Protein backbone atom coordinates (compact mmCIF):
# COMPACT_ATOMS: atom_id res chain seq x y z
CA MET A 1 6.64 -15.35 2.54
CA THR A 2 4.28 -14.32 5.27
CA PRO A 3 5.04 -10.71 6.18
CA SER A 4 5.29 -10.23 9.93
CA SER A 5 3.91 -6.77 9.41
CA SER A 6 2.01 -5.63 6.37
CA THR A 7 2.61 -1.97 7.06
CA GLY A 8 5.87 -0.21 6.32
CA ARG A 9 6.87 3.36 6.94
CA ALA A 10 9.70 5.15 5.23
CA ARG A 11 10.99 8.50 6.39
CA PRO A 12 14.39 9.95 7.16
CA SER A 13 15.83 9.31 10.60
CA SER A 14 17.40 12.76 10.78
CA THR A 15 16.50 15.94 8.95
CA ALA A 16 19.51 17.98 10.05
CA ASN A 17 21.10 18.32 6.61
CA TYR A 18 18.18 18.04 4.20
CA GLN A 19 14.53 18.78 3.69
CA GLU A 20 12.01 15.97 4.12
CA VAL A 21 10.28 15.54 0.76
CA CYS A 22 7.66 12.95 1.68
CA GLU A 23 6.37 10.37 4.10
CA LEU A 24 5.20 7.06 2.69
CA VAL A 25 3.15 4.51 4.60
CA ALA A 26 2.05 1.38 2.76
CA THR A 27 0.03 -1.69 3.66
CA LEU A 28 0.49 -4.78 1.51
CA LYS A 29 -2.83 -6.59 1.37
CA SER A 30 -1.48 -10.12 1.65
CA SER A 31 -3.76 -13.14 1.90
CA GLU A 32 -3.23 -13.10 5.69
CA TRP A 33 -4.15 -9.42 5.86
CA ARG A 34 -7.27 -9.96 3.75
CA ALA A 35 -8.40 -12.94 5.85
CA ALA A 36 -7.91 -11.05 9.13
CA PHE A 37 -9.66 -7.98 7.74
CA ALA A 38 -12.62 -10.07 6.50
CA VAL A 39 -13.06 -11.66 9.94
CA ARG A 40 -12.87 -8.24 11.61
CA ASP A 41 -15.32 -6.76 9.09
CA ALA A 42 -17.77 -9.66 9.57
CA ASP A 43 -17.51 -9.28 13.36
CA VAL A 44 -18.04 -5.50 13.29
CA ARG A 45 -21.01 -5.86 10.94
CA GLY A 46 -22.48 -8.70 13.02
CA LEU A 47 -22.56 -11.07 10.07
CA ALA A 48 -23.54 -14.68 10.79
CA GLY A 49 -24.26 -17.82 8.82
CA PRO A 50 -24.34 -17.50 5.02
CA ALA A 51 -23.68 -13.73 5.08
CA ARG A 52 -20.47 -14.28 7.09
CA ASP A 53 -19.41 -17.15 4.84
CA GLN A 54 -20.00 -14.96 1.79
CA ARG A 55 -17.81 -12.16 3.24
CA LEU A 56 -14.98 -14.60 4.02
CA GLU A 57 -15.26 -16.17 0.56
CA GLN A 58 -15.10 -12.70 -1.00
CA SER A 59 -11.75 -12.08 0.75
CA ARG A 60 -10.39 -15.38 -0.61
CA ALA A 61 -11.50 -14.39 -4.12
CA GLU A 62 -9.75 -11.01 -3.81
CA VAL A 63 -6.43 -12.82 -3.28
CA ALA A 64 -6.64 -14.17 -6.84
CA GLY A 65 -6.67 -10.63 -8.27
CA PRO A 66 -3.71 -8.27 -8.60
CA TYR A 67 -1.40 -7.52 -5.69
CA GLU A 68 -2.91 -4.57 -3.91
CA LEU A 69 -1.43 -2.00 -1.56
CA GLU A 70 -2.97 0.87 0.33
CA VAL A 71 -0.46 3.70 -0.01
CA MET A 72 -0.65 6.85 2.08
CA LEU A 73 1.56 9.67 0.88
CA THR A 74 2.30 13.00 2.51
CA THR A 75 4.43 15.41 0.49
CA TRP A 76 6.05 18.71 1.41
CA ASP A 77 4.75 20.26 -1.79
CA ARG A 78 1.11 19.18 -2.26
CA ARG A 79 1.50 19.35 -6.05
CA GLU A 80 3.87 16.38 -5.80
CA ASN A 81 1.17 14.21 -4.24
CA ASP A 82 0.05 12.94 -7.62
CA LEU A 83 0.45 9.15 -7.74
CA ASP A 84 -2.89 8.83 -9.56
CA ARG A 85 -1.54 10.72 -12.60
CA GLY A 86 0.15 7.55 -13.90
CA ALA A 87 3.09 8.25 -16.22
CA LYS A 88 2.61 12.00 -15.66
CA SER A 89 3.29 11.68 -11.93
CA VAL A 90 6.56 13.09 -10.61
CA TRP A 91 7.01 9.71 -8.88
CA ARG A 92 7.96 6.32 -10.29
CA VAL A 93 6.42 3.54 -8.22
CA VAL A 94 7.47 -0.13 -8.47
CA LEU A 95 7.09 -3.30 -6.45
CA ILE A 96 10.36 -5.23 -6.21
CA ASP A 97 10.54 -8.97 -5.61
CA GLU A 98 13.38 -10.62 -3.71
CA HIS A 99 15.35 -11.15 -6.93
CA GLY A 100 15.33 -7.41 -7.65
CA GLN A 101 12.79 -7.66 -10.48
CA GLU A 102 10.74 -4.47 -10.72
CA ILE A 103 7.00 -4.83 -11.23
CA GLU A 104 5.24 -1.80 -12.70
CA PRO A 105 1.76 -0.98 -11.37
CA ILE A 106 -1.35 -1.74 -13.38
CA GLU A 107 -2.92 1.34 -11.84
CA ILE A 108 -2.74 3.68 -8.90
CA VAL A 109 -6.03 5.34 -8.01
CA ARG A 110 -6.92 7.74 -5.27
CA ASP A 111 -8.90 6.14 -2.45
CA ARG A 112 -11.95 8.41 -2.46
CA ARG A 113 -13.61 6.99 0.63
CA PRO A 114 -14.07 9.45 3.50
CA ALA A 115 -10.92 9.87 5.62
CA PHE A 116 -12.61 8.45 8.73
CA VAL A 117 -13.41 5.24 6.83
CA VAL A 118 -9.85 4.87 5.49
CA ARG A 119 -8.42 5.68 8.95
CA ALA A 120 -10.61 2.97 10.52
CA GLU A 121 -8.91 0.41 8.25
CA PHE A 122 -5.48 2.05 8.21
CA PRO A 123 -4.86 3.96 11.47
CA SER A 124 -1.52 5.26 10.17
CA LEU A 125 -3.31 7.62 7.75
CA GLY A 126 -1.79 10.98 8.61
CA GLU A 127 -3.73 14.22 8.80
CA PHE A 128 -2.22 15.53 5.54
CA ALA A 129 -1.74 12.19 3.76
CA VAL A 130 -3.52 11.27 0.55
CA PRO A 131 -4.57 7.60 0.36
CA TYR A 132 -4.16 5.62 -2.86
CA VAL A 133 -4.82 2.04 -3.94
CA ALA A 134 -1.95 0.62 -6.00
CA ARG A 135 -2.48 -2.57 -8.00
CA PHE A 136 0.31 -4.66 -9.47
CA PRO A 137 0.01 -7.64 -11.84
CA ARG A 138 0.25 -11.07 -10.29
CA THR A 139 2.61 -12.23 -13.06
CA THR A 140 5.54 -12.65 -10.66
CA PRO A 141 4.99 -14.54 -7.41
CA ILE A 142 6.17 -12.38 -4.51
CA PHE A 143 4.92 -14.71 -1.75
CA GLY A 144 5.85 -18.28 -1.02
CA PRO A 145 7.94 -20.45 1.28
CA SER A 146 11.26 -19.28 -0.18
CA ALA A 147 10.42 -15.57 -0.43
CA LYS A 148 12.34 -13.45 2.07
CA GLN A 149 11.26 -9.91 1.20
CA VAL A 150 9.26 -7.63 -1.06
CA ARG A 151 9.80 -3.88 -1.43
CA LEU A 152 7.84 -0.89 -2.65
CA ARG A 153 10.06 1.79 -4.16
CA MET A 154 8.94 5.32 -4.94
CA SER A 155 11.43 7.68 -6.55
CA SER A 156 11.68 11.00 -8.37
CA THR A 157 14.34 13.53 -9.27
CA ARG A 158 14.12 14.78 -5.66
CA GLY A 159 14.96 11.41 -4.11
CA GLY A 160 13.56 8.02 -3.34
CA VAL A 161 12.10 5.98 -0.54
CA GLU A 162 11.47 2.27 -0.02
CA VAL A 163 9.15 0.29 2.18
CA ASN A 164 10.43 -3.21 2.90
CA TRP A 165 8.47 -6.24 4.11
CA THR A 166 10.60 -9.15 5.31
CA ALA A 167 9.71 -12.69 6.24
CA PRO A 168 9.83 -13.47 9.98
């Protein structure tokens, strides 16, 4: 699967009968995303020759690691913005392959880079959002020619939300 868009946004379409609990924006760092980002980064930094080759090779090496997502979460109650608390978080976060198999994260850590740096890479970072990096084991292949979709589900006792990436 090659996601047509590596960014998904989940939020209610109407808030007439309920309170919005959160907004979730997630970018799945697919091999295509990493390659495009490495080229952009090399261009912005003015890298040429061996330095450029090294940056592009680094992005190819990153693909071999765990699946990685940049997750930006805005919650109504700031105390509920706690994805980095692991099992103590009010949220359960899973990646779901096209067969419905849930993949638990290896870790979710807060992205501590300055907001302007994160926003340069992920323009959808909202003013009140907290950015996280979520890593999932690469034990289950979620990409490939037959893959049609992958989902990120975040749920709690207050509700749930999904971000869905589909093949073009």
